[in-house]
Amino acid sequence: MLITLKNILDIAESKNMAVAAFNATSLEGIMAVIEAAEEENAPVILQFANAAHGKYVPLEKIGKIMVMLADEAKVPVCVHLDHGNNFFEIKTALDLGFTGIMYDGSALPFKENVANTRYAAALADEYGASIEAELGAMGAEGAEGAEDNIMGAYTDPELAKIFVEETGIDALAASFGTVHGIYKSEPKLDFERIENIRELTGVPVVMHGGSGISDEDFKKCIDRGVRKINFYTYAAKFVGDAIRKMAEDTSGNLYSHDVFVTARESMKQTYRDAIRVFKNEK
Protein backbone atom coordinates (compact mmCIF):
# COMPACT_ATOMS: atom_id res chain seq x y z
CA MET A 1 0.00 0.00 0.00
CA LEU A 2 1.61 3.21 -1.19
CA ILE A 3 1.07 6.22 1.11
CA THR A 4 2.66 9.62 1.63
CA LEU A 5 5.45 10.51 4.01
CA LYS A 6 3.08 12.66 6.07
CA ASN A 7 0.56 9.85 6.40
CA ILE A 8 3.14 7.28 7.43
CA LEU A 9 4.57 9.68 10.02
CA ASP A 10 1.05 10.23 11.35
CA ILE A 11 0.92 6.46 11.96
CA ALA A 12 4.22 6.67 13.81
CA GLU A 13 2.98 9.57 15.92
CA SER A 14 -0.19 7.72 16.90
CA LYS A 15 1.90 4.80 18.16
CA ASN A 16 4.83 6.75 19.67
CA MET A 17 7.20 4.89 17.36
CA ALA A 18 9.59 5.70 14.54
CA VAL A 19 9.22 4.45 10.99
CA ALA A 20 12.33 2.78 9.62
CA ALA A 21 13.65 4.38 6.44
CA PHE A 22 15.86 1.98 4.51
CA ASN A 23 17.80 2.85 1.37
CA ALA A 24 17.73 0.42 -1.55
CA THR A 25 20.33 0.04 -4.29
CA SER A 26 19.08 -3.18 -5.94
CA LEU A 27 16.05 -5.42 -6.44
CA GLU A 28 17.31 -7.56 -3.54
CA GLY A 29 17.41 -4.51 -1.33
CA ILE A 30 13.87 -3.46 -2.25
CA MET A 31 12.55 -6.96 -1.60
CA ALA A 32 14.37 -7.15 1.74
CA VAL A 33 12.78 -3.89 2.93
CA ILE A 34 9.23 -4.86 1.98
CA GLU A 35 9.51 -8.46 3.17
CA ALA A 36 10.91 -7.31 6.53
CA ALA A 37 8.08 -4.80 6.98
CA GLU A 38 5.43 -7.35 6.02
CA GLU A 39 6.84 -9.98 8.37
CA GLU A 40 6.89 -7.45 11.20
CA ASN A 41 3.50 -6.00 10.17
CA ALA A 42 4.93 -2.50 10.29
CA PRO A 43 4.86 0.59 8.06
CA VAL A 44 8.15 1.32 6.31
CA ILE A 45 9.87 3.98 4.21
CA LEU A 46 11.66 2.68 1.12
CA GLN A 47 14.07 5.32 -0.07
CA PHE A 48 16.77 6.03 -2.63
CA ALA A 49 19.68 8.43 -2.16
CA ASN A 50 20.46 9.45 -5.71
CA ALA A 51 23.39 11.65 -4.73
CA ALA A 52 25.15 8.71 -3.05
CA HIS A 53 23.83 5.68 -4.93
CA GLY A 54 22.95 6.95 -8.40
CA LYS A 55 26.36 5.71 -9.56
CA TYR A 56 25.24 2.14 -8.84
CA VAL A 57 21.78 2.25 -10.40
CA PRO A 58 19.86 5.11 -12.10
CA LEU A 59 16.98 6.70 -10.20
CA GLU A 60 14.83 6.39 -13.34
CA LYS A 61 15.28 2.59 -13.33
CA ILE A 62 15.13 1.62 -9.68
CA GLY A 63 12.43 4.19 -8.89
CA LYS A 64 9.86 2.46 -11.09
CA ILE A 65 10.43 -0.86 -9.34
CA MET A 66 10.31 0.74 -5.90
CA VAL A 67 6.92 2.33 -6.59
CA MET A 68 5.48 -0.83 -8.16
CA LEU A 69 6.50 -3.16 -5.32
CA ALA A 70 5.53 -0.64 -2.64
CA ASP A 71 2.06 -0.37 -4.15
CA GLU A 72 1.71 -4.16 -4.00
CA ALA A 73 2.91 -4.41 -0.38
CA LYS A 74 0.61 -5.63 2.39
CA VAL A 75 1.74 -2.85 4.73
CA PRO A 76 1.87 0.95 4.33
CA VAL A 77 4.98 2.00 2.37
CA CYS A 78 6.25 5.47 1.52
CA VAL A 79 8.65 5.66 -1.42
CA HIS A 80 10.99 8.53 -0.64
CA LEU A 81 13.85 10.43 -2.27
CA ASP A 82 16.67 10.73 0.27
CA HIS A 83 19.01 13.77 0.25
CA GLY A 84 17.67 15.33 -2.93
CA ASN A 85 19.91 18.30 -3.64
CA ASN A 86 18.61 19.55 -6.98
CA PHE A 87 15.17 20.17 -8.42
CA PHE A 88 15.70 17.98 -11.48
CA GLU A 89 16.08 14.79 -9.44
CA ILE A 90 13.25 15.84 -7.14
CA LYS A 91 10.91 16.28 -10.10
CA THR A 92 12.14 13.00 -11.60
CA ALA A 93 11.28 11.17 -8.38
CA LEU A 94 7.85 12.80 -8.23
CA ASP A 95 7.17 11.90 -11.87
CA LEU A 96 8.03 8.29 -11.02
CA GLY A 97 5.39 8.27 -8.28
CA PHE A 98 7.48 8.86 -5.16
CA THR A 99 5.21 9.88 -2.27
CA GLY A 100 7.90 11.69 -0.29
CA ILE A 101 10.94 13.76 -1.15
CA MET A 102 13.74 15.26 0.87
CA TYR A 103 15.33 18.52 -0.12
CA ASP A 104 18.75 18.85 1.49
CA GLY A 105 19.92 22.45 1.54
CA SER A 106 21.70 22.11 4.88
CA ALA A 107 25.03 23.24 3.42
CA LEU A 108 23.49 26.49 2.14
CA PRO A 109 23.01 29.80 3.96
CA PHE A 110 19.77 29.81 5.97
CA LYS A 111 17.82 32.14 3.66
CA GLU A 112 18.80 30.18 0.56
CA ASN A 113 17.88 26.90 2.25
CA VAL A 114 14.48 28.37 3.12
CA ALA A 115 13.85 29.64 -0.41
CA ASN A 116 14.87 26.38 -2.09
CA THR A 117 12.93 24.29 0.41
CA ARG A 118 9.79 26.35 -0.20
CA TYR A 119 10.10 25.69 -3.92
CA ALA A 120 10.66 21.96 -3.32
CA ALA A 121 7.62 21.92 -1.03
CA ALA A 122 5.51 23.52 -3.75
CA LEU A 123 6.70 20.87 -6.22
CA ALA A 124 5.82 18.07 -3.81
CA ASP A 125 2.41 19.59 -3.17
CA GLU A 126 1.62 19.60 -6.89
CA TYR A 127 2.03 15.82 -6.88
CA GLY A 128 0.24 15.20 -3.58
CA ALA A 129 3.54 14.15 -2.00
CA SER A 130 5.16 15.17 1.29
CA ILE A 131 8.48 16.83 2.02
CA GLU A 132 11.34 16.43 4.49
CA ALA A 133 14.09 19.03 4.72
CA GLU A 134 17.27 19.44 6.74
CA LEU A 135 18.62 22.12 9.03
CA GLY A 136 21.98 21.77 10.75
CA ALA A 137 25.05 19.79 9.76
CA MET A 138 25.91 16.12 10.16
CA GLY A 139 29.33 14.56 9.70
CA ALA A 140 30.25 13.09 6.34
CA GLU A 141 30.04 9.33 5.98
CA GLY A 142 33.02 7.59 7.51
CA ALA A 143 34.83 10.85 8.26
CA GLU A 144 37.45 10.51 10.98
CA GLY A 145 36.47 12.69 13.93
CA ALA A 146 33.22 13.75 12.29
CA GLU A 147 31.39 13.43 15.60
CA ASP A 148 33.55 16.15 17.14
CA ASN A 149 33.57 18.42 14.10
CA ILE A 150 29.79 18.96 14.15
CA MET A 151 29.41 19.93 17.80
CA GLY A 152 29.00 23.58 16.76
CA ALA A 153 26.58 22.78 13.96
CA TYR A 154 23.71 21.17 15.85
CA THR A 155 20.25 22.32 14.82
CA ASP A 156 19.15 25.43 16.70
CA PRO A 157 15.57 24.80 17.97
CA GLU A 158 14.56 28.48 17.66
CA LEU A 159 15.90 28.64 14.11
CA ALA A 160 14.19 25.33 13.33
CA LYS A 161 10.86 26.87 14.38
CA ILE A 162 11.34 29.73 11.90
CA PHE A 163 12.50 27.30 9.20
CA VAL A 164 9.40 25.11 9.53
CA GLU A 165 7.04 28.09 9.66
CA GLU A 166 8.54 29.62 6.51
CA THR A 167 8.74 26.39 4.48
CA GLY A 168 5.69 24.37 5.53
CA ILE A 169 7.63 21.09 5.55
CA ASP A 170 6.18 17.84 6.92
CA ALA A 171 9.32 16.56 8.68
CA LEU A 172 12.65 18.01 9.77
CA ALA A 173 15.99 16.22 9.59
CA ALA A 174 17.89 17.66 12.52
CA SER A 175 21.47 17.48 13.74
CA PHE A 176 21.73 16.39 17.38
CA GLY A 177 24.81 14.17 17.45
CA THR A 178 24.46 11.52 14.76
CA VAL A 179 26.68 11.13 11.69
CA HIS A 180 26.34 9.30 8.41
CA GLY A 181 28.17 6.00 8.08
CA ILE A 182 30.29 4.10 10.60
CA TYR A 183 30.92 5.77 13.95
CA LYS A 184 34.58 6.16 14.95
CA SER A 185 33.66 6.71 18.60
CA GLU A 186 30.58 6.52 20.81
CA PRO A 187 27.84 8.91 19.60
CA LYS A 188 27.06 11.89 21.82
CA LEU A 189 23.35 12.51 21.39
CA ASP A 190 21.64 15.67 22.64
CA PHE A 191 18.24 14.33 23.74
CA GLU A 192 17.05 17.65 25.15
CA ARG A 193 17.67 19.27 21.77
CA ILE A 194 15.39 16.73 20.07
CA GLU A 195 12.64 17.48 22.56
CA ASN A 196 12.99 21.23 22.09
CA ILE A 197 13.00 20.99 18.30
CA ARG A 198 9.87 18.86 18.33
CA GLU A 199 8.07 21.11 20.79
CA LEU A 200 8.89 24.35 18.95
CA THR A 201 8.36 23.14 15.37
CA GLY A 202 5.41 20.80 15.85
CA VAL A 203 6.66 18.46 13.11
CA PRO A 204 8.23 14.99 13.32
CA VAL A 205 11.99 14.92 13.78
CA VAL A 206 14.08 12.75 11.44
CA MET A 207 17.26 10.98 12.53
CA HIS A 208 19.92 10.50 9.86
CA GLY A 209 22.88 8.25 10.63
CA GLY A 210 20.95 5.56 12.49
CA SER A 211 23.54 2.80 12.11
CA GLY A 212 25.56 2.27 15.28
CA ILE A 213 23.13 3.82 17.78
CA SER A 214 22.27 1.66 20.79
CA ASP A 215 18.73 0.31 21.22
CA GLU A 216 18.39 2.31 24.43
CA ASP A 217 19.36 5.57 22.71
CA PHE A 218 17.00 4.87 19.81
CA LYS A 219 14.14 4.59 22.29
CA LYS A 220 15.17 7.80 24.08
CA CYS A 221 15.16 9.63 20.75
CA ILE A 222 11.76 8.22 19.78
CA ASP A 223 10.22 9.19 23.12
CA ARG A 224 11.38 12.76 22.47
CA GLY A 225 9.87 13.12 19.00
CA VAL A 226 11.94 11.24 16.41
CA ARG A 227 9.49 9.62 14.01
CA LYS A 228 11.71 8.61 11.06
CA ILE A 229 15.07 6.88 11.36
CA ASN A 230 17.36 6.44 8.36
CA PHE A 231 19.27 3.17 8.56
CA TYR A 232 21.48 1.73 5.84
CA THR A 233 25.24 1.50 6.44
CA TYR A 234 25.27 -1.39 8.90
CA ALA A 235 22.86 -3.39 6.75
CA ALA A 236 25.21 -2.98 3.79
CA LYS A 237 28.22 -3.92 5.94
CA PHE A 238 26.51 -7.04 7.30
CA VAL A 239 25.75 -8.18 3.74
CA GLY A 240 29.45 -7.94 2.96
CA ASP A 241 30.23 -10.00 6.07
CA ALA A 242 27.64 -12.64 5.12
CA ILE A 243 28.98 -12.96 1.56
CA ARG A 244 32.55 -13.20 2.83
CA LYS A 245 31.56 -16.05 5.16
CA MET A 246 29.57 -17.71 2.39
CA ALA A 247 32.64 -17.64 0.12
CA GLU A 248 34.84 -19.08 2.88
CA ASP A 249 32.35 -21.91 3.52
CA THR A 250 31.89 -22.80 -0.16
CA SER A 251 34.30 -25.36 -1.57
CA GLY A 252 32.76 -25.57 -5.05
CA ASN A 253 31.50 -22.92 -7.44
CA LEU A 254 30.04 -19.74 -6.00
CA TYR A 255 27.05 -18.65 -8.09
CA SER A 256 25.73 -15.12 -8.38
CA HIS A 257 22.13 -16.13 -7.70
CA ASP A 258 23.17 -17.68 -4.38
CA VAL A 259 25.04 -14.48 -3.50
CA PHE A 260 21.92 -12.41 -4.26
CA VAL A 261 19.75 -14.60 -2.01
CA THR A 262 22.30 -14.40 0.81
CA ALA A 263 22.38 -10.61 0.46
CA ARG A 264 18.60 -10.32 0.59
CA GLU A 265 18.25 -12.60 3.61
CA SER A 266 21.00 -10.76 5.48
CA MET A 267 19.41 -7.36 4.82
CA LYS A 268 15.96 -8.62 5.73
CA GLN A 269 17.13 -9.89 9.11
CA THR A 270 18.93 -6.62 9.88
CA TYR A 271 15.84 -4.65 8.87
CA ARG A 272 13.52 -6.83 10.95
CA ASP A 273 15.73 -6.27 13.98
CA ALA A 274 15.71 -2.49 13.42
CA ILE A 275 11.94 -2.36 12.91
CA ARG A 276 11.37 -4.16 16.21
CA VAL A 277 13.47 -1.58 18.06
CA PHE A 278 11.84 1.36 16.29
CA LYS A 279 8.38 0.11 17.26
CA ASN A 280 9.34 1.31 20.74
CA GLU A 281 7.12 -1.21 22.46
CA LYS A 282 7.36 -1.16 26.24
mmCIF file of N, CA, C and O in Angstrom, residues 1-3 8 11 29-46 64-79 99 275:
data_model
loop_
_atom_site.group_PDB
_atom_site.id
_atom_site.type_symbol
_atom_site.label_atom_id
_atom_site.label_comp_id
_atom_site.label_asym_id
_atom_site.label_seq_id
_atom_site.Cartn_x
_atom_site.Cartn_y
_atom_site.Cartn_z
ATOM 1 N N MET A 1 0.846 -1.184 0.000
ATOM 2 C CA MET A 1 0.000 0.000 0.000
ATOM 3 C C MET A 1 0.888 1.243 0.000
ATOM 4 O O MET A 1 1.660 1.466 0.926
ATOM 5 N N LEU A 2 0.773 2.024 -1.028
ATOM 6 C CA LEU A 2 1.612 3.213 -1.194
ATOM 7 C C LEU A 2 0.941 4.414 -0.538
ATOM 8 O O LEU A 2 -0.187 4.782 -0.897
ATOM 9 N N ILE A 3 1.616 5.038 0.449
ATOM 10 C CA ILE A 3 1.066 6.216 1.113
ATOM 11 C C ILE A 3 2.138 7.303 1.199
ATOM 12 O O ILE A 3 3.311 7.051 0.955
ATOM 13 N N ILE A 8 2.438 8.346 6.722
ATOM 14 C CA ILE A 8 3.144 7.277 7.433
ATOM 15 C C ILE A 8 3.722 7.808 8.748
ATOM 16 O O ILE A 8 3.786 7.079 9.750
ATOM 17 N N ILE A 11 1.036 7.789 11.345
ATOM 18 C CA ILE A 11 0.919 6.463 11.963
ATOM 19 C C ILE A 11 1.932 6.332 13.089
ATOM 20 O O ILE A 11 1.618 5.872 14.190
ATOM 21 N N GLY A 29 17.598 -5.450 -2.413
ATOM 22 C CA GLY A 29 17.407 -4.511 -1.325
ATOM 23 C C GLY A 29 15.956 -4.090 -1.170
ATOM 24 O O GLY A 29 15.437 -3.991 -0.052
ATOM 25 N N ILE A 30 15.289 -3.830 -2.281
ATOM 26 C CA ILE A 30 13.868 -3.455 -2.253
ATOM 27 C C ILE A 30 13.048 -4.582 -1.639
ATOM 28 O O ILE A 30 12.207 -4.361 -0.759
ATOM 29 N N MET A 31 13.292 -5.804 -2.107
ATOM 30 C CA MET A 31 12.550 -6.956 -1.598
ATOM 31 C C MET A 31 12.800 -7.158 -0.115
ATOM 32 O O MET A 31 11.881 -7.483 0.646
ATOM 33 N N ALA A 32 14.039 -6.975 0.325
ATOM 34 C CA ALA A 32 14.371 -7.154 1.739
ATOM 35 C C ALA A 32 13.601 -6.171 2.607
ATOM 36 O O ALA A 32 13.087 -6.534 3.676
ATOM 37 N N VAL A 33 13.509 -4.917 2.169
ATOM 38 C CA VAL A 33 12.784 -3.895 2.933
ATOM 39 C C VAL A 33 11.312 -4.265 3.063
ATOM 40 O O VAL A 33 10.751 -4.278 4.173
ATOM 41 N N ILE A 34 10.674 -4.585 1.955
ATOM 42 C CA ILE A 34 9.235 -4.858 1.978
ATOM 43 C C ILE A 34 8.929 -6.161 2.703
ATOM 44 O O ILE A 34 7.982 -6.245 3.496
ATOM 45 N N GLU A 35 9.733 -7.192 2.485
ATOM 46 C CA GLU A 35 9.514 -8.460 3.170
ATOM 47 C C GLU A 35 9.678 -8.297 4.681
ATOM 48 O O GLU A 35 8.903 -8.852 5.466
ATOM 49 N N ALA A 36 10.690 -7.544 5.099
ATOM 50 C CA ALA A 36 10.908 -7.311 6.535
ATOM 51 C C ALA A 36 9.714 -6.589 7.149
ATOM 52 O O ALA A 36 9.231 -6.958 8.232
ATOM 53 N N ALA A 37 9.216 -5.560 6.467
ATOM 54 C CA ALA A 37 8.076 -4.797 6.976
ATOM 55 C C ALA A 37 6.823 -5.666 7.044
ATOM 56 O O ALA A 37 6.064 -5.606 8.024
ATOM 57 N N GLU A 38 6.609 -6.478 6.026
ATOM 58 C CA GLU A 38 5.430 -7.351 6.021
ATOM 59 C C GLU A 38 5.512 -8.389 7.129
ATOM 60 O O GLU A 38 4.508 -8.676 7.805
ATOM 61 N N GLU A 39 6.680 -8.964 7.329
ATOM 62 C CA GLU A 39 6.838 -9.983 8.366
ATOM 63 C C GLU A 39 6.709 -9.398 9.767
ATOM 64 O O GLU A 39 6.295 -10.097 10.700
ATOM 65 N N GLU A 40 7.043 -8.119 9.913
ATOM 66 C CA GLU A 40 6.888 -7.446 11.203
ATOM 67 C C GLU A 40 5.568 -6.682 11.298
ATOM 68 O O GLU A 40 5.274 -6.074 12.328
ATOM 69 N N ASN A 41 4.788 -6.710 10.234
ATOM 70 C CA ASN A 41 3.504 -5.998 10.171
ATOM 71 C C ASN A 41 3.665 -4.544 10.591
ATOM 72 O O ASN A 41 2.968 -4.031 11.473
ATOM 73 N N ALA A 42 4.604 -3.875 9.928
ATOM 74 C CA ALA A 42 4.931 -2.498 10.289
ATOM 75 C C ALA A 42 5.008 -1.627 9.048
ATOM 76 O O ALA A 42 5.396 -2.093 7.975
ATOM 77 N N PRO A 43 4.667 -0.341 9.174
ATOM 78 C CA PRO A 43 4.864 0.589 8.058
ATOM 79 C C PRO A 43 6.361 0.781 7.832
ATOM 80 O O PRO A 43 7.170 0.608 8.744
ATOM 81 N N VAL A 44 6.733 1.157 6.614
ATOM 82 C CA VAL A 44 8.149 1.318 6.312
ATOM 83 C C VAL A 44 8.336 2.382 5.236
ATOM 84 O O VAL A 44 7.428 2.634 4.437
ATOM 85 N N ILE A 45 9.510 3.008 5.238
ATOM 86 C CA ILE A 45 9.870 3.976 4.207
ATOM 87 C C ILE A 45 10.977 3.365 3.359
ATOM 88 O O ILE A 45 12.045 3.013 3.875
ATOM 89 N N LEU A 46 10.702 3.217 2.087
ATOM 90 C CA LEU A 46 11.657 2.678 1.118
ATOM 91 C C LEU A 46 12.233 3.870 0.372
ATOM 92 O O LEU A 46 11.502 4.589 -0.309
ATOM 93 N N LYS A 64 11.072 3.118 -10.581
ATOM 94 C CA LYS A 64 9.859 2.464 -11.092
ATOM 95 C C LYS A 64 9.563 1.190 -10.319
ATOM 96 O O LYS A 64 8.408 0.890 -9.991
ATOM 97 N N ILE A 65 10.603 0.419 -10.044
ATOM 98 C CA ILE A 65 10.425 -0.855 -9.344
ATOM 99 C C ILE A 65 10.033 -0.604 -7.886
ATOM 100 O O ILE A 65 9.179 -1.294 -7.323
ATOM 101 N N MET A 66 10.653 0.394 -7.281
ATOM 102 C CA MET A 66 10.314 0.741 -5.902
ATOM 103 C C MET A 66 8.829 1.076 -5.765
ATOM 104 O O MET A 66 8.151 0.572 -4.865
ATOM 105 N N VAL A 67 8.326 1.909 -6.650
ATOM 106 C CA VAL A 67 6.925 2.328 -6.590
ATOM 107 C C VAL A 67 5.997 1.141 -6.845
ATOM 108 O O VAL A 67 4.994 0.953 -6.138
ATOM 109 N N MET A 68 6.322 0.317 -7.829
ATOM 110 C CA MET A 68 5.476 -0.834 -8.158
ATOM 111 C C MET A 68 5.372 -1.808 -6.989
ATOM 112 O O MET A 68 4.274 -2.228 -6.605
ATOM 113 N N LEU A 69 6.509 -2.185 -6.405
ATOM 114 C CA LEU A 69 6.496 -3.163 -5.324
ATOM 115 C C LEU A 69 5.922 -2.574 -4.032
ATOM 116 O O LEU A 69 5.279 -3.289 -3.253
ATOM 117 N N ALA A 70 6.124 -1.286 -3.814
ATOM 118 C CA ALA A 70 5.529 -0.643 -2.643
ATOM 119 C C ALA A 70 4.011 -0.646 -2.744
ATOM 120 O O ALA A 70 3.304 -0.880 -1.755
ATOM 121 N N ASP A 71 3.504 -0.393 -3.932
ATOM 122 C CA ASP A 71 2.060 -0.369 -4.148
ATOM 123 C C ASP A 71 1.437 -1.741 -3.917
ATOM 124 O O ASP A 71 0.294 -1.848 -3.477
ATOM 125 N N GLU A 72 2.206 -2.794 -4.172
ATOM 126 C CA GLU A 72 1.713 -4.160 -3.996
ATOM 127 C C GLU A 72 1.887 -4.674 -2.574
ATOM 128 O O GLU A 72 1.368 -5.748 -2.229
ATOM 129 N N ALA A 73 2.594 -3.944 -1.729
ATOM 130 C CA ALA A 73 2.911 -4.405 -0.375
ATOM 131 C C ALA A 73 1.652 -4.519 0.486
ATOM 132 O O ALA A 73 0.668 -3.812 0.289
ATOM 133 N N LYS A 74 1.740 -5.394 1.483
ATOM 134 C CA LYS A 74 0.615 -5.634 2.394
ATOM 135 C C LYS A 74 0.618 -4.663 3.567
ATOM 136 O O LYS A 74 -0.297 -4.693 4.404
ATOM 137 N N VAL A 75 1.640 -3.840 3.654
ATOM 138 C CA VAL A 75 1.742 -2.847 4.733
ATOM 139 C C VAL A 75 1.918 -1.462 4.108
ATOM 140 O O VAL A 75 2.284 -1.341 2.933
ATOM 141 N N PRO A 76 1.667 -0.403 4.871
ATOM 142 C CA PRO A 76 1.871 0.946 4.326
ATOM 143 C C PRO A 76 3.349 1.196 4.012
ATOM 144 O O PRO A 76 4.230 0.935 4.831
ATOM 145 N N VAL A 77 3.610 1.702 2.805
ATOM 146 C CA VAL A 77 4.977 1.996 2.370
ATOM 147 C C VAL A 77 5.015 3.386 1.747
ATOM 148 O O VAL A 77 4.193 3.712 0.891
ATOM 149 N N CYS A 78 5.964 4.191 2.175
ATOM 150 C CA CYS A 78 6.250 5.468 1.516
ATOM 151 C C CYS A 78 7.503 5.279 0.679
ATOM 152 O O CYS A 78 8.503 4.746 1.171
ATOM 153 N N VAL A 79 7.461 5.680 -0.568
ATOM 154 C CA VAL A 79 8.653 5.663 -1.423
ATOM 155 C C VAL A 79 9.206 7.086 -1.448
ATOM 156 O O VAL A 79 8.517 8.023 -1.860
ATOM 157 N N THR A 99 6.211 9.217 -3.115
ATOM 158 C CA THR A 99 5.214 9.877 -2.272
ATOM 159 C C THR A 99 5.845 10.761 -1.196
ATOM 160 O O THR A 99 5.146 11.354 -0.385
ATOM 161 N N ILE A 275 13.379 -2.675 12.822
ATOM 162 C CA ILE A 275 11.943 -2.355 12.914
ATOM 163 C C ILE A 275 11.414 -2.661 14.310
ATOM 164 O O ILE A 275 10.651 -1.888 14.888
#
